[in-house]
Short mmCIF file of C-alpha atoms in Angstrom, two decimals:
data_model
loop_
_atom_site.label_atom_id
_atom_site.label_comp_id
_atom_site.label_asym_id
_atom_site.label_seq_id
_atom_site.Cartn_x
_atom_site.Cartn_y
_atom_site.Cartn_z
CA MET A 1345 104.06 119.01 93.58
CA SER A 1346 103.67 118.02 96.95
CA HIS A 1347 107.17 116.54 98.30
CA THR A 1348 105.67 113.10 99.40
CA LYS A 1349 104.22 112.91 95.81
CA GLU A 1350 107.76 113.69 94.40
CA LYS A 1351 109.33 111.37 96.72
CA ILE A 1352 106.95 108.61 95.54
CA LEU A 1353 107.55 109.39 91.71
CA SER A 1354 111.10 109.70 92.23
CA ALA A 1355 111.56 106.27 93.77
CA GLY A 1356 109.00 105.01 91.41
CA ALA A 1357 111.13 106.41 88.35
CA ARG A 1358 114.61 104.66 89.16
CA LEU A 1359 112.51 101.04 90.28
CA VAL A 1360 110.63 101.18 86.91
CA ARG A 1361 113.23 101.86 85.00
CA GLU A 1362 115.35 99.10 86.28
CA LYS A 1363 112.85 96.58 86.76
CA GLY A 1364 109.80 97.64 84.13
CA PHE A 1365 106.47 98.43 85.49
CA ASN A 1366 105.09 95.54 86.00
CA HIS A 1367 107.68 94.08 88.08
CA THR A 1368 107.81 97.05 90.23
CA GLY A 1369 105.11 96.69 93.41
CA LEU A 1370 103.67 99.44 95.04
CA HIS A 1371 104.88 98.39 98.31
CA GLU A 1372 108.32 98.22 96.93
CA VAL A 1373 108.01 101.92 95.95
CA LEU A 1374 106.11 103.31 99.06
CA LYS A 1375 109.09 101.50 101.09
CA GLU A 1376 111.95 103.08 98.81
CA ALA A 1377 110.06 106.68 99.19
CA GLY A 1378 110.03 106.04 103.14
CA VAL A 1379 105.95 107.11 102.97
CA PRO A 1380 102.62 105.23 103.79
CA LYS A 1381 100.21 103.62 101.80
CA GLY A 1382 97.73 106.19 102.28
CA SER A 1383 100.21 108.82 100.90
CA PHE A 1384 100.01 106.69 97.46
CA TYR A 1385 96.14 106.54 97.08
CA PHE A 1386 96.30 110.60 98.04
CA HIS A 1387 98.36 111.49 95.07
CA PHE A 1388 97.51 108.65 92.72
CA GLU A 1389 94.49 106.75 92.06
CA ASN A 1390 95.65 103.24 90.76
CA LYS A 1391 98.97 101.97 89.66
CA GLU A 1392 98.11 102.95 85.83
CA SER A 1393 97.78 106.60 86.97
CA PHE A 1394 101.13 106.37 88.73
CA GLY A 1395 102.33 104.79 85.38
CA LEU A 1396 101.36 108.02 83.68
CA ALA A 1397 102.61 110.33 85.95
CA LEU A 1398 106.37 108.59 86.13
CA LEU A 1399 105.89 109.20 82.39
CA ASP A 1400 105.21 112.88 82.78
CA VAL A 1401 108.64 112.54 85.04
CA TYR A 1402 110.86 110.68 81.92
CA ILE A 1403 109.42 112.89 79.26
CA SER A 1404 110.35 115.97 81.54
CA PHE A 1405 113.56 114.74 82.55
CA PHE A 1406 114.39 114.31 78.35
CA GLU A 1407 112.74 117.89 77.73
CA THR A 1408 115.19 119.43 80.18
CA GLU A 1409 118.14 118.06 78.68
CA MET A 1410 117.17 118.45 75.34
CA ASN A 1411 116.88 121.93 75.96
CA ARG A 1412 119.84 122.65 77.60
CA ILE A 1413 121.63 120.99 75.19
CA MET A 1414 119.65 120.91 72.00
CA LEU A 1415 118.53 124.32 72.06
CA ASP A 1416 122.31 125.87 72.78
CA LYS A 1417 122.16 128.07 69.22
CA SER A 1418 125.90 129.18 70.21
CA LYS A 1419 126.83 125.53 68.78
CA SER A 1420 126.21 124.03 65.58
CA GLY A 1421 123.39 121.36 64.91
CA LEU A 1422 125.22 118.84 64.74
CA VAL A 1423 127.17 119.83 67.58
CA ARG A 1424 124.34 119.79 69.25
CA LEU A 1425 123.00 116.29 68.32
CA LYS A 1426 126.26 114.79 69.22
CA GLY A 1427 126.03 116.50 72.68
CA PHE A 1428 122.55 114.88 73.09
CA LEU A 1429 123.93 111.70 72.08
CA ASP A 1430 127.34 111.93 74.21
CA PHE A 1431 125.16 112.63 77.21
CA PHE A 1432 123.06 109.62 77.39
CA LYS A 1433 126.01 107.43 76.66
CA ARG A 1434 127.76 108.91 79.42
CA THR A 1435 124.97 108.33 81.08
CA LEU A 1436 124.50 104.57 80.19
CA MET A 1437 127.90 103.93 81.53
CA LYS A 1438 127.69 105.91 84.75
CA GLU A 1439 124.42 103.38 85.65
CA GLN A 1440 126.74 100.49 84.14
CA PHE A 1441 124.15 99.90 81.52
CA ILE A 1442 121.31 99.45 83.45
CA GLY A 1443 118.00 100.96 82.89
CA GLY A 1444 118.27 102.07 79.14
CA CYS A 1445 115.53 104.51 77.70
CA PRO A 1446 112.69 104.71 80.09
CA LEU A 1447 110.43 105.46 77.14
CA GLY A 1448 111.89 102.52 75.23
CA ASN A 1449 111.19 100.03 77.93
CA LEU A 1450 107.82 101.16 79.22
CA ALA A 1451 106.98 101.22 75.05
CA GLN A 1452 108.15 97.51 74.64
CA GLU A 1453 106.42 96.86 77.88
CA MET A 1454 102.96 98.71 77.95
CA GLY A 1455 102.98 99.84 74.25
CA ASP A 1456 100.73 97.31 73.55
CA ILE A 1457 98.63 96.47 76.21
CA ASN A 1458 97.69 99.96 77.29
CA GLU A 1459 96.57 102.75 75.26
CA LYS A 1460 97.16 105.46 77.42
CA PHE A 1461 100.79 104.47 78.11
CA ARG A 1462 101.02 103.86 74.00
CA LYS A 1463 99.62 107.73 73.55
CA LYS A 1464 101.41 109.30 76.11
CA ILE A 1465 104.92 107.40 74.91
CA ALA A 1466 104.46 108.27 71.32
CA LEU A 1467 104.25 112.07 72.42
CA GLY A 1468 107.46 111.67 74.30
CA LEU A 1469 109.22 109.61 71.60
CA GLU A 1470 107.68 112.48 69.24
CA LYS A 1471 109.31 115.18 71.26
CA ILE A 1472 112.48 113.61 71.25
CA GLU A 1473 112.20 113.42 67.57
CA SER A 1474 111.40 117.58 67.08
CA LYS A 1475 114.49 118.35 69.01
CA ILE A 1476 116.90 116.16 66.86
CA LEU A 1477 114.88 117.50 63.54
CA GLY A 1478 115.42 120.69 64.55
CA CYS A 1479 119.31 120.02 64.77
CA LEU A 1480 119.21 118.59 61.57
CA GLN A 1481 117.27 121.10 59.88
CA ASP A 1482 119.90 124.06 61.47
CA SER A 1483 122.82 121.63 60.31
CA GLN A 1484 121.50 121.73 56.64
CA ASP A 1485 120.56 125.57 56.68
CA ALA A 1486 124.53 126.10 58.07
CA GLY A 1487 125.86 123.86 55.05
CA GLU A 1488 126.76 121.21 57.50
CA ILE A 1489 124.77 118.58 56.07
CA PRO A 1490 123.60 118.13 52.41
CA ASP A 1491 120.45 119.40 51.15
CA SER A 1492 119.90 115.88 49.72
CA ILE A 1493 119.03 114.69 52.96
CA ASP A 1494 115.32 114.81 54.05
CA THR A 1495 115.66 115.93 57.50
CA ASN A 1496 112.27 114.09 58.84
CA SER A 1497 113.34 110.96 57.56
CA ALA A 1498 117.01 111.28 59.05
CA ALA A 1499 115.33 112.71 62.48
CA ALA A 1500 113.14 109.48 62.48
CA PHE A 1501 115.81 106.99 61.58
CA ILE A 1502 118.44 108.19 64.37
CA LEU A 1503 115.56 108.11 66.93
CA ASN A 1504 114.79 104.66 66.05
CA SER A 1505 118.44 103.54 65.73
CA TRP A 1506 119.21 105.27 69.10
CA GLU A 1507 116.39 103.26 70.36
CA GLY A 1508 117.55 99.77 68.96
CA ALA A 1509 121.03 100.57 70.37
CA ILE A 1510 120.12 101.23 73.76
CA VAL A 1511 118.15 98.10 73.57
CA ARG A 1512 122.04 96.13 72.40
CA VAL A 1513 123.43 98.24 74.97
CA LYS A 1514 121.50 96.88 78.13
CA VAL A 1515 122.04 93.39 76.50
CA GLU A 1516 125.79 93.34 75.63
CA LYS A 1517 126.38 95.44 78.39
CA SER A 1518 128.83 97.53 76.44
CA ILE A 1519 128.78 100.76 74.94
CA GLN A 1520 129.90 99.57 71.59
CA PRO A 1521 126.49 99.82 70.14
CA LEU A 1522 125.84 103.18 70.49
CA GLU A 1523 129.40 103.78 69.49
CA LEU A 1524 128.81 102.09 66.11
CA LEU A 1525 125.71 104.34 66.08
CA ASP A 1526 127.39 107.55 66.39
CA ASP A 1527 129.84 106.69 63.98
CA PHE A 1528 127.18 105.77 61.16
CA ILE A 1529 125.05 108.88 61.73
CA PHE A 1530 128.38 111.70 61.75
CA ASN A 1531 130.83 109.61 59.66
CA LYS A 1532 128.68 108.11 57.03
CA ILE A 1533 124.48 109.04 57.16
CA LEU A 1534 124.62 112.62 57.59
CA LYS A 1535 128.36 113.11 55.18
#
């Protein structure tokens, strides 16, 4: 990826996460990136193609962090799952609860109005759910969680609940919704 395209995507990723896709203007992104308008159209056909490229950036970020935390087989599946959730709790606190989950944000904003966005967001969420499922299956194989737990349903439930808790974090400006989610996942649901 060219340095200019990287600058545009980096600036755009931050702005869109804070303001939303439709409320972020291209002029604003270019100013933040410090590049001329022509550079944008050299790399992106239009704002939609830019938004789809942003989704690739967000998904790549999630995959990198998930792989780093959730594929470390030297730790138990539950420790890896908790590590993933804790990483994002720390990130949200560091960012003072601004931004939330970029995939969740774009799902709410664009999922109903743009099929290309919807499909790419669904793919990103499926990747997260798959990593959660892997941790749960490893935990079940190791006897950390009961065999009676349907790991597929539990993975979907955890992802759905996590996304909902992040919405509450943004509104309440508090980490409490994610703390409550952690308590239910690790002390009630997976017992």
